[in-house]
């Protein structure tokens, strides 16, 4: 079947198969999104870390935790199983 052949070309690194480039493009795109989102996460983390406990915005803390979960999901989508 062609999907098996395409999958094998990814595993074997057959750069002549257009499917190889499609998978590579998606991986790079997902990685770029992760980096952009991670930068937003670290900015918010630093902002909250610099504030006093009593002054921390509960909504921003909730946003930070939600971003943390989303980053974990994104990482799991990017990395092969067992590398997270």
PDB file of N, CA, C and O in Angstrom, residues 42-75:
ATOM      1  N   UNK A  42       6.935  31.768  29.191  1.00  0.00           N
ATOM      2  CA  UNK A  42       8.044  32.219  30.047  1.00  0.00           C
ATOM      3  C   UNK A  42       7.898  33.690  30.420  1.00  0.00           C
ATOM      4  O   UNK A  42       8.252  34.069  31.537  1.00  0.00           O
ATOM      5  N   UNK A  43       7.379  34.500  29.512  1.00  0.00           N
ATOM      6  CA  UNK A  43       7.141  35.913  29.844  1.00  0.00           C
ATOM      7  C   UNK A  43       6.145  36.031  30.995  1.00  0.00           C
ATOM      8  O   UNK A  43       6.371  36.789  31.949  1.00  0.00           O
ATOM      9  N   UNK A  44       5.055  35.294  30.917  1.00  0.00           N
ATOM     10  CA  UNK A  44       4.049  35.328  31.975  1.00  0.00           C
ATOM     11  C   UNK A  44       4.603  34.746  33.267  1.00  0.00           C
ATOM     12  O   UNK A  44       4.376  35.288  34.360  1.00  0.00           O
ATOM     13  N   UNK A  45       5.370  33.683  33.170  1.00  0.00           N
ATOM     14  CA  UNK A  45       5.986  33.073  34.350  1.00  0.00           C
ATOM     15  C   UNK A  45       6.888  34.082  35.067  1.00  0.00           C
ATOM     16  O   UNK A  45       6.822  34.240  36.281  1.00  0.00           O
ATOM     17  N   UNK A  46       7.721  34.756  34.296  1.00  0.00           N
ATOM     18  CA  UNK A  46       8.633  35.747  34.892  1.00  0.00           C
ATOM     19  C   UNK A  46       7.872  36.893  35.545  1.00  0.00           C
ATOM     20  O   UNK A  46       8.247  37.382  36.619  1.00  0.00           O
ATOM     21  N   UNK A  47       6.824  37.330  34.882  1.00  0.00           N
ATOM     22  CA  UNK A  47       5.992  38.404  35.441  1.00  0.00           C
ATOM     23  C   UNK A  47       5.416  37.979  36.789  1.00  0.00           C
ATOM     24  O   UNK A  47       5.478  38.718  37.768  1.00  0.00           O
ATOM     25  N   UNK A  48       4.878  36.774  36.833  1.00  0.00           N
ATOM     26  CA  UNK A  48       4.269  36.299  38.074  1.00  0.00           C
ATOM     27  C   UNK A  48       5.318  35.989  39.131  1.00  0.00           C
ATOM     28  O   UNK A  48       5.096  36.238  40.321  1.00  0.00           O
ATOM     29  N   UNK A  49       6.458  35.480  38.741  1.00  0.00           N
ATOM     30  CA  UNK A  49       7.520  35.163  39.693  1.00  0.00           C
ATOM     31  C   UNK A  49       8.071  36.431  40.346  1.00  0.00           C
ATOM     32  O   UNK A  49       8.499  36.409  41.498  1.00  0.00           O
ATOM     33  N   UNK A  50       8.036  37.535  39.612  1.00  0.00           N
ATOM     34  CA  UNK A  50       8.553  38.798  40.133  1.00  0.00           C
ATOM     35  C   UNK A  50       7.580  39.483  41.093  1.00  0.00           C
ATOM     36  O   UNK A  50       7.971  40.365  41.847  1.00  0.00           O
ATOM     37  N   UNK A  51       6.333  39.057  41.070  1.00  0.00           N
ATOM     38  CA  UNK A  51       5.335  39.691  41.940  1.00  0.00           C
ATOM     39  C   UNK A  51       5.280  38.994  43.298  1.00  0.00           C
ATOM     40  O   UNK A  51       5.676  37.844  43.440  1.00  0.00           O
ATOM     41  N   UNK A  52       4.793  39.713  44.270  1.00  0.00           N
ATOM     42  CA  UNK A  52       4.605  39.149  45.605  1.00  0.00           C
ATOM     43  C   UNK A  52       3.405  38.201  45.581  1.00  0.00           C
ATOM     44  O   UNK A  52       2.468  38.395  44.807  1.00  0.00           O
ATOM     45  N   UNK A  53       3.434  37.183  46.447  1.00  0.00           N
ATOM     46  CA  UNK A  53       2.333  36.216  46.487  1.00  0.00           C
ATOM     47  C   UNK A  53       0.977  36.896  46.613  1.00  0.00           C
ATOM     48  O   UNK A  53       0.033  36.532  45.937  1.00  0.00           O
ATOM     49  N   UNK A  54       0.880  37.868  47.483  1.00  0.00           N
ATOM     50  CA  UNK A  54      -0.408  38.528  47.731  1.00  0.00           C
ATOM     51  C   UNK A  54      -0.862  39.365  46.531  1.00  0.00           C
ATOM     52  O   UNK A  54      -2.048  39.650  46.386  1.00  0.00           O
ATOM     53  N   UNK A  55       0.094  39.750  45.671  1.00  0.00           N
ATOM     54  CA  UNK A  55      -0.236  40.591  44.519  1.00  0.00           C
ATOM     55  C   UNK A  55      -0.475  39.801  43.239  1.00  0.00           C
ATOM     56  O   UNK A  55      -0.820  40.396  42.214  1.00  0.00           O
ATOM     57  N   UNK A  56      -0.296  38.502  43.294  1.00  0.00           N
ATOM     58  CA  UNK A  56      -0.437  37.701  42.072  1.00  0.00           C
ATOM     59  C   UNK A  56      -1.890  37.657  41.626  1.00  0.00           C
ATOM     60  O   UNK A  56      -2.793  37.392  42.411  1.00  0.00           O
ATOM     61  N   UNK A  57      -2.071  37.871  40.368  1.00  0.00           N
ATOM     62  CA  UNK A  57      -3.388  37.851  39.739  1.00  0.00           C
ATOM     63  C   UNK A  57      -3.827  36.398  39.564  1.00  0.00           C
ATOM     64  O   UNK A  57      -3.160  35.619  38.870  1.00  0.00           O
ATOM     65  N   UNK A  58      -4.943  36.032  40.172  1.00  0.00           N
ATOM     66  CA  UNK A  58      -5.439  34.648  40.112  1.00  0.00           C
ATOM     67  C   UNK A  58      -5.752  34.233  38.680  1.00  0.00           C
ATOM     68  O   UNK A  58      -5.510  33.080  38.289  1.00  0.00           O
ATOM     69  N   UNK A  59      -6.253  35.152  37.884  1.00  0.00           N
ATOM     70  CA  UNK A  59      -6.582  34.832  36.495  1.00  0.00           C
ATOM     71  C   UNK A  59      -5.310  34.551  35.691  1.00  0.00           C
ATOM     72  O   UNK A  59      -5.263  33.624  34.886  1.00  0.00           O
ATOM     73  N   UNK A  60      -4.268  35.340  35.952  1.00  0.00           N
ATOM     74  CA  UNK A  60      -3.006  35.102  35.262  1.00  0.00           C
ATOM     75  C   UNK A  60      -2.383  33.775  35.703  1.00  0.00           C
ATOM     76  O   UNK A  60      -1.775  33.070  34.900  1.00  0.00           O
ATOM     77  N   UNK A  61      -2.531  33.434  36.970  1.00  0.00           N
ATOM     78  CA  UNK A  61      -2.031  32.143  37.455  1.00  0.00           C
ATOM     79  C   UNK A  61      -2.765  30.993  36.753  1.00  0.00           C
ATOM     80  O   UNK A  61      -2.140  30.004  36.356  1.00  0.00           O
ATOM     81  N   UNK A  62      -4.063  31.141  36.604  1.00  0.00           N
ATOM     82  CA  UNK A  62      -4.851  30.115  35.906  1.00  0.00           C
ATOM     83  C   UNK A  62      -4.406  30.010  34.445  1.00  0.00           C
ATOM     84  O   UNK A  62      -4.297  28.911  33.896  1.00  0.00           O
ATOM     85  N   UNK A  63      -4.144  31.172  33.832  1.00  0.00           N
ATOM     86  CA  UNK A  63      -3.656  31.179  32.448  1.00  0.00           C
ATOM     87  C   UNK A  63      -2.318  30.455  32.351  1.00  0.00           C
ATOM     88  O   UNK A  63      -2.087  29.673  31.421  1.00  0.00           O
ATOM     89  N   UNK A  64      -1.438  30.724  33.312  1.00  0.00           N
ATOM     90  CA  UNK A  64      -0.118  30.083  33.315  1.00  0.00           C
ATOM     91  C   UNK A  64      -0.252  28.564  33.407  1.00  0.00           C
ATOM     92  O   UNK A  64       0.420  27.823  32.679  1.00  0.00           O
ATOM     93  N   UNK A  65      -1.111  28.095  34.279  1.00  0.00           N
ATOM     94  CA  UNK A  65      -1.294  26.651  34.433  1.00  0.00           C
ATOM     95  C   UNK A  65      -1.892  26.026  33.162  1.00  0.00           C
ATOM     96  O   UNK A  65      -1.489  24.930  32.748  1.00  0.00           O
ATOM     97  N   UNK A  66      -2.820  26.736  32.541  1.00  0.00           N
ATOM     98  CA  UNK A  66      -3.418  26.245  31.292  1.00  0.00           C
ATOM     99  C   UNK A  66      -2.359  26.203  30.184  1.00  0.00           C
ATOM    100  O   UNK A  66      -2.314  25.252  29.396  1.00  0.00           O
ATOM    101  N   UNK A  67      -1.507  27.219  30.154  1.00  0.00           N
ATOM    102  CA  UNK A  67      -0.437  27.247  29.163  1.00  0.00           C
ATOM    103  C   UNK A  67       0.542  26.101  29.400  1.00  0.00           C
ATOM    104  O   UNK A  67       1.022  25.485  28.441  1.00  0.00           O
ATOM    105  N   UNK A  68       0.818  25.822  30.657  1.00  0.00           N
ATOM    106  CA  UNK A  68       1.715  24.715  31.000  1.00  0.00           C
ATOM    107  C   UNK A  68       1.160  23.390  30.454  1.00  0.00           C
ATOM    108  O   UNK A  68       1.901  22.597  29.842  1.00  0.00           O
ATOM    109  N   UNK A  69      -0.114  23.166  30.658  1.00  0.00           N
ATOM    110  CA  UNK A  69      -0.751  21.938  30.150  1.00  0.00           C
ATOM    111  C   UNK A  69      -0.710  21.888  28.628  1.00  0.00           C
ATOM    112  O   UNK A  69      -0.437  20.838  28.039  1.00  0.00           O
ATOM    113  N   UNK A  70      -0.982  23.017  27.994  1.00  0.00           N
ATOM    114  CA  UNK A  70      -0.978  23.070  26.529  1.00  0.00           C
ATOM    115  C   UNK A  70       0.424  22.787  25.980  1.00  0.00           C
ATOM    116  O   UNK A  70       0.591  22.078  24.996  1.00  0.00           O
ATOM    117  N   UNK A  71       1.433  23.337  26.635  1.00  0.00           N
ATOM    118  CA  UNK A  71       2.804  23.079  26.195  1.00  0.00           C
ATOM    119  C   UNK A  71       3.149  21.592  26.308  1.00  0.00           C
ATOM    120  O   UNK A  71       3.825  21.044  25.438  1.00  0.00           O
ATOM    121  N   UNK A  72       2.683  20.954  27.370  1.00  0.00           N
ATOM    122  CA  UNK A  72       2.922  19.515  27.526  1.00  0.00           C
ATOM    123  C   UNK A  72       2.268  18.739  26.390  1.00  0.00           C
ATOM    124  O   UNK A  72       2.862  17.794  25.844  1.00  0.00           O
ATOM    125  N   UNK A  73       1.066  19.141  25.998  1.00  0.00           N
ATOM    126  CA  UNK A  73       0.372  18.489  24.878  1.00  0.00           C
ATOM    127  C   UNK A  73       1.124  18.710  23.575  1.00  0.00           C
ATOM    128  O   UNK A  73       1.308  17.779  22.781  1.00  0.00           O
ATOM    129  N   UNK A  74       1.546  19.939  23.352  1.00  0.00           N
ATOM    130  CA  UNK A  74       2.270  20.266  22.126  1.00  0.00           C
ATOM    131  C   UNK A  74       3.575  19.472  22.044  1.00  0.00           C
ATOM    132  O   UNK A  74       3.922  18.954  20.982  1.00  0.00           O
ATOM    133  N   UNK A  75       4.274  19.374  23.165  1.00  0.00           N
ATOM    134  CA  UNK A  75       5.535  18.635  23.211  1.00  0.00           C
ATOM    135  C   UNK A  75       5.294  17.166  22.870  1.00  0.00           C
ATOM    136  O   UNK A  75       6.047  16.556  22.115  1.00  0.00           O
TER     137      UNK A  75
END
